[in-house]
PDB file of C-alpha atoms and ligand atoms in Angstrom:
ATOM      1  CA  UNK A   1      93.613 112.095 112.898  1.00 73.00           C
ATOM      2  CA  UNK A   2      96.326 111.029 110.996  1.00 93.00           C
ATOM      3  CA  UNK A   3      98.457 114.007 108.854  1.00 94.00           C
ATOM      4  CA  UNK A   4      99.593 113.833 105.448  1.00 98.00           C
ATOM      5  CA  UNK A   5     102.686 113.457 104.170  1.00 98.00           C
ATOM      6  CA  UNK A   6     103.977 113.762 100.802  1.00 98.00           C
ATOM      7  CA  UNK A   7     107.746 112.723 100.381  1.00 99.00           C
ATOM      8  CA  UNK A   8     109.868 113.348  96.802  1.00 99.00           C
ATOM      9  CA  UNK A   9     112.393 110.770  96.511  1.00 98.00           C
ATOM     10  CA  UNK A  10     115.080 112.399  93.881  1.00 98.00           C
ATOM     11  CA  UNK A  11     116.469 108.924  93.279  1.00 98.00           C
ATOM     12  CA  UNK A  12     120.422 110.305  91.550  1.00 98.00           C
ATOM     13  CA  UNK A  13     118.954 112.870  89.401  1.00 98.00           C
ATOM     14  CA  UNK A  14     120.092 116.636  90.152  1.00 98.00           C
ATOM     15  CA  UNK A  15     123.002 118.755  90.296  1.00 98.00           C
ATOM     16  CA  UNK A  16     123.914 122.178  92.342  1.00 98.00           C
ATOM     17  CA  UNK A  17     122.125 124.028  89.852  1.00 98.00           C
ATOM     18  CA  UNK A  18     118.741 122.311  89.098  1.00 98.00           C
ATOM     19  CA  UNK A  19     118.517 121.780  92.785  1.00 98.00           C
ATOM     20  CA  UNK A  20     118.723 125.465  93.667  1.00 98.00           C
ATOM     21  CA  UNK A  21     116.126 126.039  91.107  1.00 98.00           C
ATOM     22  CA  UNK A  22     113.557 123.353  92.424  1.00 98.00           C
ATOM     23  CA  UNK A  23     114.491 123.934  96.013  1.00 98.00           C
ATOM     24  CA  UNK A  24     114.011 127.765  95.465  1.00 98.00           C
ATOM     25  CA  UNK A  25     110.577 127.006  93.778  1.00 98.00           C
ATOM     26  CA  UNK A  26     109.263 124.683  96.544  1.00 98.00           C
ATOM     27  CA  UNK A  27     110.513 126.752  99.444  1.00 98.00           C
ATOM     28  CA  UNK A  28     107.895 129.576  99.602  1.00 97.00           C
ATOM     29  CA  UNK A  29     104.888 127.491  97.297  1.00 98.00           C
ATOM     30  CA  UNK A  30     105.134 125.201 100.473  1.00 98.00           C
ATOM     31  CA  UNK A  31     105.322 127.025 102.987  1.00 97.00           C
ATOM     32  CA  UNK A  32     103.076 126.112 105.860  1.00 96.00           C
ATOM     33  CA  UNK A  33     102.588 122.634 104.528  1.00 97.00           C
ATOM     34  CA  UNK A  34     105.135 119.938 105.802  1.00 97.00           C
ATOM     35  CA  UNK A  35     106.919 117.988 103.350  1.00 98.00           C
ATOM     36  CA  UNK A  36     110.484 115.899 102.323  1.00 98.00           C
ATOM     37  CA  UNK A  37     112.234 115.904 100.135  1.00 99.00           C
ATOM     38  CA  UNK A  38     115.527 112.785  99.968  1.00 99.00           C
ATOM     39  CA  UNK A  39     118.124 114.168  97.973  1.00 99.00           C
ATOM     40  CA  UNK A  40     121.591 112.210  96.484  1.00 99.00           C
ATOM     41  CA  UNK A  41     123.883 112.338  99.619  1.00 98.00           C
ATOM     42  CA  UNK A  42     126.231 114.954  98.320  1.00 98.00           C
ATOM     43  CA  UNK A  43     123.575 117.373  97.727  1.00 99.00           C
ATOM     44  CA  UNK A  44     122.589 117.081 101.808  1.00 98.00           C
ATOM     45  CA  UNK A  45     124.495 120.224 103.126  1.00 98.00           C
ATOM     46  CA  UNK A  46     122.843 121.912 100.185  1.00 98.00           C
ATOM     47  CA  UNK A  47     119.116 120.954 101.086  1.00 98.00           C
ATOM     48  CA  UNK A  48     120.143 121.672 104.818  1.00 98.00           C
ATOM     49  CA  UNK A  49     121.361 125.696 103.946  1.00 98.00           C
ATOM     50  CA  UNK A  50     118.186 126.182 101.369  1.00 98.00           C
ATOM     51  CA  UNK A  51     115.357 124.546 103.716  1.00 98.00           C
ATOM     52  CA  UNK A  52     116.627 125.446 107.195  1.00 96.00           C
ATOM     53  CA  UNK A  53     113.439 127.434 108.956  1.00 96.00           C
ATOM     54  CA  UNK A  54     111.097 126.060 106.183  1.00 98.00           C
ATOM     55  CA  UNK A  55     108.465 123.847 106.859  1.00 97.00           C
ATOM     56  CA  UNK A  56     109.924 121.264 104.102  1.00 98.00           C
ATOM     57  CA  UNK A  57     112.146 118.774 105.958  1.00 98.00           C
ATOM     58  CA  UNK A  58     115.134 116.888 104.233  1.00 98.00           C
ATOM     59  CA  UNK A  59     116.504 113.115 104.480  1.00 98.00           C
ATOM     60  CA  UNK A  60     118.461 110.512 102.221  1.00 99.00           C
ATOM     61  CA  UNK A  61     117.494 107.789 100.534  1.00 99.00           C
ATOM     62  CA  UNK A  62     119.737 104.849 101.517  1.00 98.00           C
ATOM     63  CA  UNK A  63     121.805 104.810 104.975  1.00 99.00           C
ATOM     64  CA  UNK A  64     124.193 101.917 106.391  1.00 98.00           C
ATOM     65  CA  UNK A  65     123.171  99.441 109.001  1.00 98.00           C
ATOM     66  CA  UNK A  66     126.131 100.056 110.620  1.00 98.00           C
ATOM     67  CA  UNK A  67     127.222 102.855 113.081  1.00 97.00           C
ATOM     68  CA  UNK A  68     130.825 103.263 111.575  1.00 97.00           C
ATOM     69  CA  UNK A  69     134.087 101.407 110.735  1.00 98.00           C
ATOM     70  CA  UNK A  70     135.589 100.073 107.909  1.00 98.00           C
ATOM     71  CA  UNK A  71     132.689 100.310 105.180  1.00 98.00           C
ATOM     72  CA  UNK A  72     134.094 101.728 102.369  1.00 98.00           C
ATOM     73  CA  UNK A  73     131.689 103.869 100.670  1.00 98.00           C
ATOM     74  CA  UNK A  74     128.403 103.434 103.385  1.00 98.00           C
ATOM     75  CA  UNK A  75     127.039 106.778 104.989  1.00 98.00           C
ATOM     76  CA  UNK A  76     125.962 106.152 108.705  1.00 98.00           C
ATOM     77  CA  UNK A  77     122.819 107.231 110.332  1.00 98.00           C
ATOM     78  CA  UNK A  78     124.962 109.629 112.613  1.00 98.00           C
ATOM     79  CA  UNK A  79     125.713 111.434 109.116  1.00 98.00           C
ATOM     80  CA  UNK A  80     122.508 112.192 108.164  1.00 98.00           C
ATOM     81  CA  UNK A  81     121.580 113.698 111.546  1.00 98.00           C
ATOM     82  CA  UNK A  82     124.760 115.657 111.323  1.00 98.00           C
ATOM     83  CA  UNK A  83     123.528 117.217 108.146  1.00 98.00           C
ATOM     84  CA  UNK A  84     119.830 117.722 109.937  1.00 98.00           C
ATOM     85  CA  UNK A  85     118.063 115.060 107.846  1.00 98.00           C
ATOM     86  CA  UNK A  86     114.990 113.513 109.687  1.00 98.00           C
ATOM     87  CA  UNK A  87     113.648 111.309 107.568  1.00 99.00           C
ATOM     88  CA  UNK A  88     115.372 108.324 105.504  1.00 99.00           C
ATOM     89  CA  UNK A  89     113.972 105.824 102.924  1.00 99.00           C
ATOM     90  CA  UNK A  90     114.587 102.313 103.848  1.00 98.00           C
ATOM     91  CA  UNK A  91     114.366  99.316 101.627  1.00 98.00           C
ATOM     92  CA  UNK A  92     112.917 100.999  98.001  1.00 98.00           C
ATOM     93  CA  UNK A  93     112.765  97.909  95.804  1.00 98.00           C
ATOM     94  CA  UNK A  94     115.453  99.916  93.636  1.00 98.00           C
ATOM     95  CA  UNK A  95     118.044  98.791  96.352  1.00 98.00           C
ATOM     96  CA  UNK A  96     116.333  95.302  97.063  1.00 98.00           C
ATOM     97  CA  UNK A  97     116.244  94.661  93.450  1.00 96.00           C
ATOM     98  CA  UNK A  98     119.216  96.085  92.170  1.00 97.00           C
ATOM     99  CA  UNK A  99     121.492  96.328  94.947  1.00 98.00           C
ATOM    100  CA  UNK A 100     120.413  93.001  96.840  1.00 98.00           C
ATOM    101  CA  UNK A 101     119.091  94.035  99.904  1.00 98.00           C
ATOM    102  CA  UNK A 102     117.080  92.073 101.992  1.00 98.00           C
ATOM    103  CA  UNK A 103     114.491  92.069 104.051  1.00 98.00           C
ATOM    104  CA  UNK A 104     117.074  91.418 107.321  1.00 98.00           C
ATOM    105  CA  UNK A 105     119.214  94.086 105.863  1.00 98.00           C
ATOM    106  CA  UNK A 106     116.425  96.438 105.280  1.00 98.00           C
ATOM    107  CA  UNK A 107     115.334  95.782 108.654  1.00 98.00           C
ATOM    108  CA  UNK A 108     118.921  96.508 110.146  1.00 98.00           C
ATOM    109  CA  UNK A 109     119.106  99.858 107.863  1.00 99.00           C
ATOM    110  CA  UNK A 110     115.573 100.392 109.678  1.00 99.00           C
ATOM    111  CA  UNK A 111     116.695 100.308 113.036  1.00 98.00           C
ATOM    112  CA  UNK A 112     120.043 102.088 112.782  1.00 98.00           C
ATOM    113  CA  UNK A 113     118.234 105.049 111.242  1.00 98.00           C
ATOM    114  CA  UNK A 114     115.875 104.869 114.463  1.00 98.00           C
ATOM    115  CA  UNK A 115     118.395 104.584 117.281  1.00 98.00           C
ATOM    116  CA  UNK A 116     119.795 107.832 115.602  1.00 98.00           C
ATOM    117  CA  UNK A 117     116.502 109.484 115.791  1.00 98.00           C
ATOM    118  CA  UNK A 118     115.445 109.450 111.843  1.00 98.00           C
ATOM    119  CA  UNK A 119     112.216 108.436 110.942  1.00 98.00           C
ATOM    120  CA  UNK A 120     112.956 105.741 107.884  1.00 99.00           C
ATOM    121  CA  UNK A 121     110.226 105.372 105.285  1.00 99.00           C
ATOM    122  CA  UNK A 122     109.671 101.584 104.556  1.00 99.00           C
ATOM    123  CA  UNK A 123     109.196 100.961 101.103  1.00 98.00           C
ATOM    124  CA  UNK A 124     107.573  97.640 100.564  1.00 98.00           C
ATOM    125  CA  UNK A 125     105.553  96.540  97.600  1.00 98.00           C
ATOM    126  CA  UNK A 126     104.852  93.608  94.916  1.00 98.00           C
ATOM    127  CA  UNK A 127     106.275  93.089  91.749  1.00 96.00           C
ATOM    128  CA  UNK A 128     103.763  92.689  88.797  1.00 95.00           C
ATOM    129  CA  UNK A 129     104.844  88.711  88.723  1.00 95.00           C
ATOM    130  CA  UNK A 130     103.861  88.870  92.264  1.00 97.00           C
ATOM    131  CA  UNK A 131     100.726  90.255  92.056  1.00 95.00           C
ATOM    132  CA  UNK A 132      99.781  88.742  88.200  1.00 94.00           C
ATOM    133  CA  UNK A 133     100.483  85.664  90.659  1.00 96.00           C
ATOM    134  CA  UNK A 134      97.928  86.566  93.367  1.00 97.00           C
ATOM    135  CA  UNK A 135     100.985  87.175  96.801  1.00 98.00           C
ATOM    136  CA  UNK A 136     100.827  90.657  96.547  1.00 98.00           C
ATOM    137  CA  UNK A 137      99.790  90.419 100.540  1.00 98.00           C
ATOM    138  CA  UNK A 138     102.178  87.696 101.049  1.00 98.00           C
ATOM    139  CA  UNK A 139     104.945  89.926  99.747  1.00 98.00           C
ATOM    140  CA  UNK A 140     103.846  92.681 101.644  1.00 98.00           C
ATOM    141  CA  UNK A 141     103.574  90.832 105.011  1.00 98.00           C
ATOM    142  CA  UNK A 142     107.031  89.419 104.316  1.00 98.00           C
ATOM    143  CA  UNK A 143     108.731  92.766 104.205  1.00 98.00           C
ATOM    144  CA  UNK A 144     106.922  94.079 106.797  1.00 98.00           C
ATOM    145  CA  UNK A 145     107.284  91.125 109.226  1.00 98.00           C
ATOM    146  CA  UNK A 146     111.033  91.424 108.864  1.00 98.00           C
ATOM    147  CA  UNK A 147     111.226  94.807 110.455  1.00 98.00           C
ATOM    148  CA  UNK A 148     108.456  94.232 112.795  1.00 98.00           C
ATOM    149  CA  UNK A 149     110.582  90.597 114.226  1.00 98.00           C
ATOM    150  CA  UNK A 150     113.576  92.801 114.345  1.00 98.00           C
ATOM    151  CA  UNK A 151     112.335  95.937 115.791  1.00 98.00           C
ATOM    152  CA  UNK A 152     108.447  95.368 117.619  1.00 98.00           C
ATOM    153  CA  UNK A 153     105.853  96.576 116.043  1.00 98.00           C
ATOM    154  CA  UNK A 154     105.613  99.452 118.545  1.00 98.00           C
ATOM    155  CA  UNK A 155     108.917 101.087 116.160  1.00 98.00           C
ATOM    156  CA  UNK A 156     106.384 101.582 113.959  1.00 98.00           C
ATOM    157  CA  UNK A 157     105.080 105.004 115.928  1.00 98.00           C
ATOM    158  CA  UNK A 158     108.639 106.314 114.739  1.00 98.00           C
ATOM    159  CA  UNK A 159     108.329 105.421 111.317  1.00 98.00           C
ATOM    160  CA  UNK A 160     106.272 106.061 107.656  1.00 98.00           C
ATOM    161  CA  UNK A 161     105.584 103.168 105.300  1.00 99.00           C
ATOM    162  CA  UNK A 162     105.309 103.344 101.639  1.00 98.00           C
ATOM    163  CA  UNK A 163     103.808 101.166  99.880  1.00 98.00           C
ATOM    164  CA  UNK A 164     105.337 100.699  96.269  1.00 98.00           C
ATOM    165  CA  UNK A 165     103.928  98.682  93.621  1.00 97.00           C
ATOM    166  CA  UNK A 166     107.192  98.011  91.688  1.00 96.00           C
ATOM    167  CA  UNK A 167     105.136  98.016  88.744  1.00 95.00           C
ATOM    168  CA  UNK A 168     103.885 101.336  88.800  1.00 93.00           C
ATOM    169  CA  UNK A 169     107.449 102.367  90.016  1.00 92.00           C
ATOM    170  CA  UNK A 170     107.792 104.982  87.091  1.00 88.00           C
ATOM    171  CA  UNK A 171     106.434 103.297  84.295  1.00 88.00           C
ATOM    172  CA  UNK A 172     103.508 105.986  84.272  1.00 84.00           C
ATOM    173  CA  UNK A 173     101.411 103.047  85.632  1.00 85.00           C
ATOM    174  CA  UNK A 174      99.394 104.093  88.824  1.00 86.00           C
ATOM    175  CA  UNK A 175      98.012 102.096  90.633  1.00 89.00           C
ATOM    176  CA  UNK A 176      93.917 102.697  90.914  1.00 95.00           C
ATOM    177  CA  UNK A 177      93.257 104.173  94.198  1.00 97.00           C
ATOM    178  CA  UNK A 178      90.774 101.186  95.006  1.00 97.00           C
ATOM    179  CA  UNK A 179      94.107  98.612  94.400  1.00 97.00           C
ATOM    180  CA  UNK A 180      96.198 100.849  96.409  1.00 98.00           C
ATOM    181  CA  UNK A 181      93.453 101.840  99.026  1.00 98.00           C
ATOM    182  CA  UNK A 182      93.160  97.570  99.539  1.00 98.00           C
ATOM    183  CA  UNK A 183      96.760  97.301  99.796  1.00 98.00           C
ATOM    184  CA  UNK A 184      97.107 100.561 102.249  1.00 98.00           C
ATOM    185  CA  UNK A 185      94.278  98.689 104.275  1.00 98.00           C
ATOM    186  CA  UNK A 186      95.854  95.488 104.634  1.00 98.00           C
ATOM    187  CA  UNK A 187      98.760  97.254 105.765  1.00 98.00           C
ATOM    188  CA  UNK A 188      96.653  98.897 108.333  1.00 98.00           C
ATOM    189  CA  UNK A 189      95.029  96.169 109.593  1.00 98.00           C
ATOM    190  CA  UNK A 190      98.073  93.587 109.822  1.00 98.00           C
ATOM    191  CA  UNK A 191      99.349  95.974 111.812  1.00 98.00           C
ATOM    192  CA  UNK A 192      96.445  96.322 114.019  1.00 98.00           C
ATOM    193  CA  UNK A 193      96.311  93.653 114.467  1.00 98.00           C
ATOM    194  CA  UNK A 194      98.791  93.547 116.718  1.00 98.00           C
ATOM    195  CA  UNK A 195      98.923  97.159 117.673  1.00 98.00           C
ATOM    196  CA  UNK A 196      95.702  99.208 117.281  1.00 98.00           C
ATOM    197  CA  UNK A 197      96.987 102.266 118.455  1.00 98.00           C
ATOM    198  CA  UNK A 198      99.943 102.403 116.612  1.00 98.00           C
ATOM    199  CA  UNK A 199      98.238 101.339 113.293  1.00 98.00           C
ATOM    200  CA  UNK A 200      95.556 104.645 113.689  1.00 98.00           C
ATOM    201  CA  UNK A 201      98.389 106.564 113.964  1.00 98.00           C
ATOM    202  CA  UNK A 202     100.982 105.182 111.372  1.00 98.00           C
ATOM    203  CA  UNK A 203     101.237 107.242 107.872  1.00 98.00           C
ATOM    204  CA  UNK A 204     101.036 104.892 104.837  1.00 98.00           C
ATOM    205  CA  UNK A 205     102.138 107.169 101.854  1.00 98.00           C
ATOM    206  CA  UNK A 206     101.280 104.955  98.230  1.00 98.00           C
ATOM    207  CA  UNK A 207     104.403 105.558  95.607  1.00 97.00           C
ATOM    208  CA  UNK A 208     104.191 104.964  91.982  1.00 96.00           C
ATOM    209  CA  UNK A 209     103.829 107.373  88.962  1.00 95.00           C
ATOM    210  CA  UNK A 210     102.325 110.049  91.399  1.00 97.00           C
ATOM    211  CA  UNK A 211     101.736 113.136  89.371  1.00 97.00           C
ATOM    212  CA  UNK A 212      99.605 115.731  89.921  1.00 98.00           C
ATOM    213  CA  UNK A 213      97.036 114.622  88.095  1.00 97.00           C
ATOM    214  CA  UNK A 214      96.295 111.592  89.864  1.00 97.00           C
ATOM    215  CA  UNK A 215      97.106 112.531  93.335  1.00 98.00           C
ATOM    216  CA  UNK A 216      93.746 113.942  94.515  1.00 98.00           C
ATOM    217  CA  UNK A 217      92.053 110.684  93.850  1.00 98.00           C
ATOM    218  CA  UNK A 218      94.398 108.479  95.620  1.00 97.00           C
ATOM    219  CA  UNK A 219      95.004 110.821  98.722  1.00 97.00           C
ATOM    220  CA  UNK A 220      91.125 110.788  98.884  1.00 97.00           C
ATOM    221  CA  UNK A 221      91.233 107.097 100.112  1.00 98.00           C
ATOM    222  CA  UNK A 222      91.083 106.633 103.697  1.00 98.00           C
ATOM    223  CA  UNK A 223      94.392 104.853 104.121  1.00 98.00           C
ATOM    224  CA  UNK A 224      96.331 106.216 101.840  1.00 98.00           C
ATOM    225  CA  UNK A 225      97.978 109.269 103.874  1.00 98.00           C
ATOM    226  CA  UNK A 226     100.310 110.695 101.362  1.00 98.00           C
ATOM    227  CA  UNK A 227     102.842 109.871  98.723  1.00 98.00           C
ATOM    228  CA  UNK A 228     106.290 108.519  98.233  1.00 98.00           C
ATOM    229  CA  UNK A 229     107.271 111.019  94.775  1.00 98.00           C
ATOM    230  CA  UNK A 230     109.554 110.011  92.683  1.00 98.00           C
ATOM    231  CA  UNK A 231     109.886 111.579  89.106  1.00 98.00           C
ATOM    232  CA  UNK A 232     107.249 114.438  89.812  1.00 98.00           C
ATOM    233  CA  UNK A 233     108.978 115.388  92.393  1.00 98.00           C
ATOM    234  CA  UNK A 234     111.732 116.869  89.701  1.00 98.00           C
ATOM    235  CA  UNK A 235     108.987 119.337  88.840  1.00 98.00           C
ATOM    236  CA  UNK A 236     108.295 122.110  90.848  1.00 98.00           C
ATOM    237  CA  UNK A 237     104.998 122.473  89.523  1.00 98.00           C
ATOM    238  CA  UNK A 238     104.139 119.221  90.003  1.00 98.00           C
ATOM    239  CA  UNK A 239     105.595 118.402  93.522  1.00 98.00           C
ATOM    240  CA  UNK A 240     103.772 121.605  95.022  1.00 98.00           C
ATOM    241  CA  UNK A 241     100.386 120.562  93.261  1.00 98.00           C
ATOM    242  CA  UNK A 242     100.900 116.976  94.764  1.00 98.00           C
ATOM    243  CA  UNK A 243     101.831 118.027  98.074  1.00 98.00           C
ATOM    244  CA  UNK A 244      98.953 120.910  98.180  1.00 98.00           C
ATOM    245  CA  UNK A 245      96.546 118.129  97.081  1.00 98.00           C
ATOM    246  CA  UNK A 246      97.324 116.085 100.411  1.00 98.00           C
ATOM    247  CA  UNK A 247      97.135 118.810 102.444  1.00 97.00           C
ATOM    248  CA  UNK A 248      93.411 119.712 101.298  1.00 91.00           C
TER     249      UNK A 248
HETATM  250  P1  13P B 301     107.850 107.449  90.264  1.00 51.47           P
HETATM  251  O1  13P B 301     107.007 108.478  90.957  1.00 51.47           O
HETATM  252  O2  13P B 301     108.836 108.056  89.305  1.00 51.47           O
HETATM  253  O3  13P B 301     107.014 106.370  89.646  1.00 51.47           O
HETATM  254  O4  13P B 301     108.755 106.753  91.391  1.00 51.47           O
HETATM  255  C1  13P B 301     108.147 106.310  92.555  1.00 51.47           C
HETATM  256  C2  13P B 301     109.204 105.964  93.524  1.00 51.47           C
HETATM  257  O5  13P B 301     109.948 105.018  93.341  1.00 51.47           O
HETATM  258  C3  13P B 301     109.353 106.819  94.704  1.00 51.47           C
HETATM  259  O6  13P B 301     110.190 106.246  95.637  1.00 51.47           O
END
């Protein structure tokens, strides 16, 4: 039986302040339920000192493909784990949109977080062109064929994907749960395709305007296995009632 997972991706929102407050909020209304939460890389060795002991774990939300060197202004894999992260997101279609990366560099950002023992969260989804076009699996398989050529599909044991609709990226625009739950599914099954085993067992959290409202429905699904939170996750109120939600 798979567990779920509800993740809050902060995007660069916060400050010391705000983040004590929320982090305060969410330490003891979680407790007992596992959850992330990917802060802003400065805000790391804070996340570390509040949630040490919890049962809410911490990670980033970008990391270099490279180990170290001469990369002015990348944060390496080995930093994260030095600041007790465990999970990172790779590839949200903020960087691959705005920041360029591709699929091979997603893919390379994948596997450097691994061989340093994070679990990355794969962010893949469609754009509305995409799917208004009708390749919303052709996107999908794309992005997820990229890390599964460069890593084996059997990385995937060590790993969480998210699927993202870019459209409902937070534009307040959810996706039903019967589009995401056939999305989640095709996930699923591409990947059992190849591996059954490690398709049971993989977590496929569904990101895009998650709010508490809407999360029961779409964590009721039977591939959908948690969420990927992005502006909700700002709220205390909202991030506990998300993450209690998956939990039930
Ligand atoms: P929103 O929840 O604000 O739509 O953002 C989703 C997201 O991008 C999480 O990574």
């Amino acid at each position: 039986m798979r567990k779920k997972l509800v993740a809050g991706n902060w995007k660069m929102h916060g400050n010391l302040a705000e983040n004590a407050a929320l982090l305060s909020a969410l330490k003891p209304a979680l407790a007992g339920i596992e959850a992330v939460v990917c802060v802003p890389f400065p805000y790391l060795a804070q996340a570390q000192a509040a949630l040490a002991g919890s049962s809410i774990a911490w990670g980033a939300q970008n990391v270099s493909e490279q180990a170290k060197g001469a990369f002015t202004g990348e944060v390496s894999a080995a930093m994260l784990l030095d600041f007790g992260c465990r999970y990172v997101i790779v590839g949200h279609s903020e960087r691959r949109s705005l920041y360029g990366e591709t699929d091979e560099l997603v893919a390379s950002k994948y596997m450097a977080a691994q061989a340093a023992g994070l679990t990355p969260i794969l962010c893949v989804g469609e754009s509305l062109a995409e799917r208004e076009s009708g390749v919303t699996e052709a996107v999908v398989a794309r992005q997820l064929d990229a890390v599964i050529k460069a890593a084996g599909v059997a990385s995937l044991a060590r790993a969480v994907v998210a699927y993202e609709p870019v459209w409902a990226i937070g534009t307040g625009k959810t996706a039903t749960p019967e589009q995401a739950q056939a999305v989640h599914a095709f996930i699923r099954g591409k990947i059992a395709a190849l591996d059954a085993g490690v398709a049971d067992g993989l977590v496929i959290q569904y990101g895009g305007s998650v709010k508490a409202a809407n999360a029961a429905e779409l964590m009721a699904q039977p591939d959908i296995d948690g969420g990927l939170i992005g502006g909700a996750s700002l709220v205390a109120d909202e991030f506990i009632a998300i993450c209690q939600a998956a939990a039930k």
